[in-house]
Amino acid sequence: MEVAMEVISELCTPVVPSHDSRPLPSITGSDMALGESFEYDDKMGNELSSETELASPDGAHTLPILQKVIDLSNKIKNLKNQHMLLTERFKLDSDAFPGPEVVKTLHLLGTEHELLKKKYLEESSERKRLYNEVIELKGNIRVFCRCRPLNESELESGSTSVIEFDSSQENEIQVLSSDSSKKQFKFDHVFKTEDGQGAVFSQAKPVVASVMDGYNVCIFAYGQTGTGKTFTMEGTPENRGVNYRTLKELFKISEERDGVMKYELYVSMLEVYNEKIRDLLADNSNPNLKKLEIKQAAEGTQEVPGLIEAQVYGTEEVWEILKSGNRARSVGSTSANELSSRSHCLLRVTVKGENLLNGHRTKSHLWLVDLAGSERVGRIDVDGERLKESQFINKSLSALGDVISALASKTAHIPYRNSKLTHLLQSSLGGDCKTLMFVQISPSAADVGETLCSLNFASRVRGIENAPARKQTDLTDLFKFKQMAEKSKHDEKEMKKFQDSVQSLQLRLTAREHICRTLQEKVRDLESHLADERKARLKQESRALATVVGASQPSSMLSLPKLAAPKTITEKKPPLGPSKLRLPLRKITNFIPPTSSPLPSKKRRVSSFINTAHPTEGKENVPKMMTTAAAANTRSLLIPRRNSLALRPTPTVTTTTTTTMTQVFQPKRRVSIATLRPRPELQSHMATPLQTSASKLRNGSAALGPQLFATRKARYSKLFSPLPEFQTAVEAATPIAAMRSSSKFMGSPPTQQGGGSRNGKVIALQRKPIVWSPLKLRGLKNFRRPSLIPSRSSSTEFQ
Ligand SMILES: Nc1ncnc2c1ncn2[C@@H]1O[C@H](COP(=O)(O)OP(=O)(O)OP(=O)(O)O)[C@@H](O)[C@H]1O
């Protein structure tokens, strides 16, 4: 039983899946319970049965269950063996992997490969450069001359050859002209009559190969009709021409560069017939065929939208295309050629190349052009449609000649657009392109004139010095980059504009700030100036006051008891308020009496002066007053003189309360005023009592009431127009009042009622001009300045 349990436990042990090719026995039971059968192949069954027999050496029959257990045990053993075998095999496989040395070798090989690739690219680029240099040295415009042999008809007619090939002079031909003179022409290569198509193409091959390096190439055949242009370009099935051979060469180069370069070749075939473009690969029987026009592509190249571009993969395909295109070509019979080409046939091969190593792409065009015959109309017997065709042909050939002449003379304008032909060839003719011209000539003496024309034209073409050829890259990507560059340029411009405007604004701001600073400085200067002026004015007024007071009661003023500590008026003056609250500076006007005012009489002069201060004139009279005062002579005020004042004595004295104005009506009387310079000994004292009294007056103004305070500003003016009532009001409160009441000046007008002298008093006035400020006048808006001589009107008003 223990054996059975051991077997069962072994059964339950998972078995490693076998990779052996031998099929393993499949267990069909859903579990491993005893008593259930296992399916296995016959071979194994046989093995097990034999082993079972071995398991019972006595040969006695064993129990069926035990037998099964033994079978399974054997089976497990087999599986274990298989597992071991597989493990060993796996070990071998693991050992078969390349070791680190191999990996290292592979890495080295890779590096070497990269190095070789790089070198190859460098060499390839160098080869291209040198190759191109060779072509350039030979000339980007190359002219080959090919002379066909005399044809049968010419031989029959006994025509002789006028072309001589001097073997000593390579690439030169001599033309025996009708006047028996020989004309010599030299070209890049001269093909003799016996030279076949292969020889011709071998000379053209280097130029053709340039298109694979990304250069634009144009090969065209030019010459009189029947001279073999079509033969050279197209050839015959037996003697295939440049077109077929070119494409064959291109495929060959493409194959040679396989793995490094990837090429795609496209072929288009068109003709320019009577200045119209016809697609030779399209179904021209279709009446709805779109008219083809030349358009300038965004890349700057000339394109014909709608023109069929057939991708070609092999030479046979190319041949079929060329044949079908040639079939569609417009041909007609002329007296010179039975199958004369009545149009310019253009085969365009587009080569798209991609360097697989560095990803550089190129797109270039190769034009293979079989021009229509350059025969003169008069020479060949044509009329009707043929004549029209010939005219178009000649016109376009003439345009080609003009373009070539312009290129030769290096003029700024090349007239490419004068014909469809030159317009189409614009990007491949002249400039930086490679051009190869076959000038086809006839050896016949009968064609010598045409031959000379063609050779002369070819010589001109050969004289063109093209600029070094430029490699053509695939302009699609280039155009995108160009657009991106343009956009970024535009953005940069915009940015610069913004920056400029910001800068200009900053400059303006700085300038304005500077102006502001200057103005602020000016305001400060003016303020300081104003303060100075105010100080000076107050000093003058205080001096004048002191003089007046000193003159009237100098001793009493000096003996005033309890004088406060002396303080100047300017110290007591409140500081200037904010500039906004202040009046504009121009409104502050110093009142300086003018010098030129004529004073007719003393009486008149004094009257005018008194009138300026007359309160009854009201505020309307203030400007007038100022004007009048300004008209007064300043010097006249400064010169001490005696003036007469007309005073009206007041019959009665009306004293009101401090809140109402007091008016004194005085009878008209004359007084004399003598203006004197104040005595120096009084100047030192004049400020103290005045200031003291003035400060006391200010201090006591609160107690006296707002009206009294409002009249504070007019205190100095009252020196000239004292109010007895006002004096009465302040008499008790201020020493100045007391002082005024006792002064001669103050006492003078009220003398009528106060018992003073009726005669005129002499008052000492300061000789300096009195400065008036409209500020004071504004402050006196509701205050009517009391006058020494109240007028009638004023008295009426106050009554
Ligand atoms: N080099 C040559 N060797 C042998 N045959 C030639 C050669 N050149 C031209 N021919 C033959 O001359 C004939 C006229 O040639 P071709 O048609 O090519 O002249 P073309 O210049 O194209 O005339 P067109 O301008 O009228 O089309 C053809 O039959 C052609 O086979």
PDB file of N, CA and C in Angstrom, residues 150-162 443-446:
ATOM      1  N   LEU A 150      25.271  61.700 -97.231  1.00  0.00           N
ATOM      2  CA  LEU A 150      24.409  62.056 -98.371  1.00  0.00           C
ATOM      3  C   LEU A 150      23.362  60.961 -98.521  1.00  0.00           C
ATOM      4  N   ASN A 151      22.144  61.367 -98.659  1.00  0.00           N
ATOM      5  CA  ASN A 151      21.082  60.367 -98.800  1.00  0.00           C
ATOM      6  C   ASN A 151      20.999  59.902-100.251  1.00  0.00           C
ATOM      7  N   GLU A 152      20.154  59.013-100.429  1.00  0.00           N
ATOM      8  CA  GLU A 152      20.072  58.364-101.744  1.00  0.00           C
ATOM      9  C   GLU A 152      19.740  59.367-102.845  1.00  0.00           C
ATOM     10  N   SER A 153      18.758  60.177-102.584  1.00  0.00           N
ATOM     11  CA  SER A 153      18.338  61.140-103.609  1.00  0.00           C
ATOM     12  C   SER A 153      19.459  62.111-103.972  1.00  0.00           C
ATOM     13  N   GLU A 154      20.206  62.490-102.937  1.00  0.00           N
ATOM     14  CA  GLU A 154      21.320  63.408-103.166  1.00  0.00           C
ATOM     15  C   GLU A 154      22.426  62.720-103.986  1.00  0.00           C
ATOM     16  N   LEU A 155      22.607  61.493-103.672  1.00  0.00           N
ATOM     17  CA  LEU A 155      23.625  60.739-104.420  1.00  0.00           C
ATOM     18  C   LEU A 155      23.193  60.587-105.874  1.00  0.00           C
ATOM     19  N   GLU A 156      21.884  60.345-105.972  1.00  0.00           N
ATOM     20  CA  GLU A 156      21.343  60.176-107.330  1.00  0.00           C
ATOM     21  C   GLU A 156      21.476  61.461-108.140  1.00  0.00           C
ATOM     22  N   SER A 157      21.231  62.552-107.428  1.00  0.00           N
ATOM     23  CA  SER A 157      21.307  63.835-108.136  1.00  0.00           C
ATOM     24  C   SER A 157      22.752  64.288-108.382  1.00  0.00           C
ATOM     25  N   GLY A 158      23.689  63.513-107.855  1.00  0.00           N
ATOM     26  CA  GLY A 158      25.103  63.819-108.069  1.00  0.00           C
ATOM     27  C   GLY A 158      25.608  64.945-107.216  1.00  0.00           C
ATOM     28  N   SER A 159      24.884  65.180-106.122  1.00  0.00           N
ATOM     29  CA  SER A 159      25.296  66.269-105.212  1.00  0.00           C
ATOM     30  C   SER A 159      26.587  65.866-104.486  1.00  0.00           C
ATOM     31  N   THR A 160      27.419  66.815-104.313  1.00  0.00           N
ATOM     32  CA  THR A 160      28.691  66.549-103.626  1.00  0.00           C
ATOM     33  C   THR A 160      28.672  67.122-102.225  1.00  0.00           C
ATOM     34  N   SER A 161      29.580  66.637-101.389  1.00  0.00           N
ATOM     35  CA  SER A 161      29.655  67.110 -99.998  1.00  0.00           C
ATOM     36  C   SER A 161      30.520  68.356 -99.926  1.00  0.00           C
ATOM     37  N   VAL A 162      30.041  69.300 -99.188  1.00  0.00           N
ATOM     38  CA  VAL A 162      30.792  70.552 -98.999  1.00  0.00           C
ATOM     39  C   VAL A 162      31.450  70.593 -97.613  1.00  0.00           C
ATOM     40  N   PRO A 443      25.429  67.452 -95.686  1.00  0.00           N
ATOM     41  CA  PRO A 443      26.692  67.642 -96.430  1.00  0.00           C
ATOM     42  C   PRO A 443      26.472  68.148 -97.862  1.00  0.00           C
ATOM     43  N   SER A 444      25.228  68.143 -98.274  1.00  0.00           N
ATOM     44  CA  SER A 444      24.932  68.467 -99.667  1.00  0.00           C
ATOM     45  C   SER A 444      25.258  69.921 -99.991  1.00  0.00           C
ATOM     46  N   ALA A 445      25.807  70.114-101.169  1.00  0.00           N
ATOM     47  CA  ALA A 445      26.140  71.464-101.633  1.00  0.00           C
ATOM     48  C   ALA A 445      24.873  72.293-101.793  1.00  0.00           C
ATOM     49  N   ALA A 446      23.774  71.588-102.107  1.00  0.00           N
ATOM     50  CA  ALA A 446      22.507  72.297-102.286  1.00  0.00           C
ATOM     51  C   ALA A 446      22.037  72.938-100.986  1.00  0.00           C
TER      52      ALA A 446
END
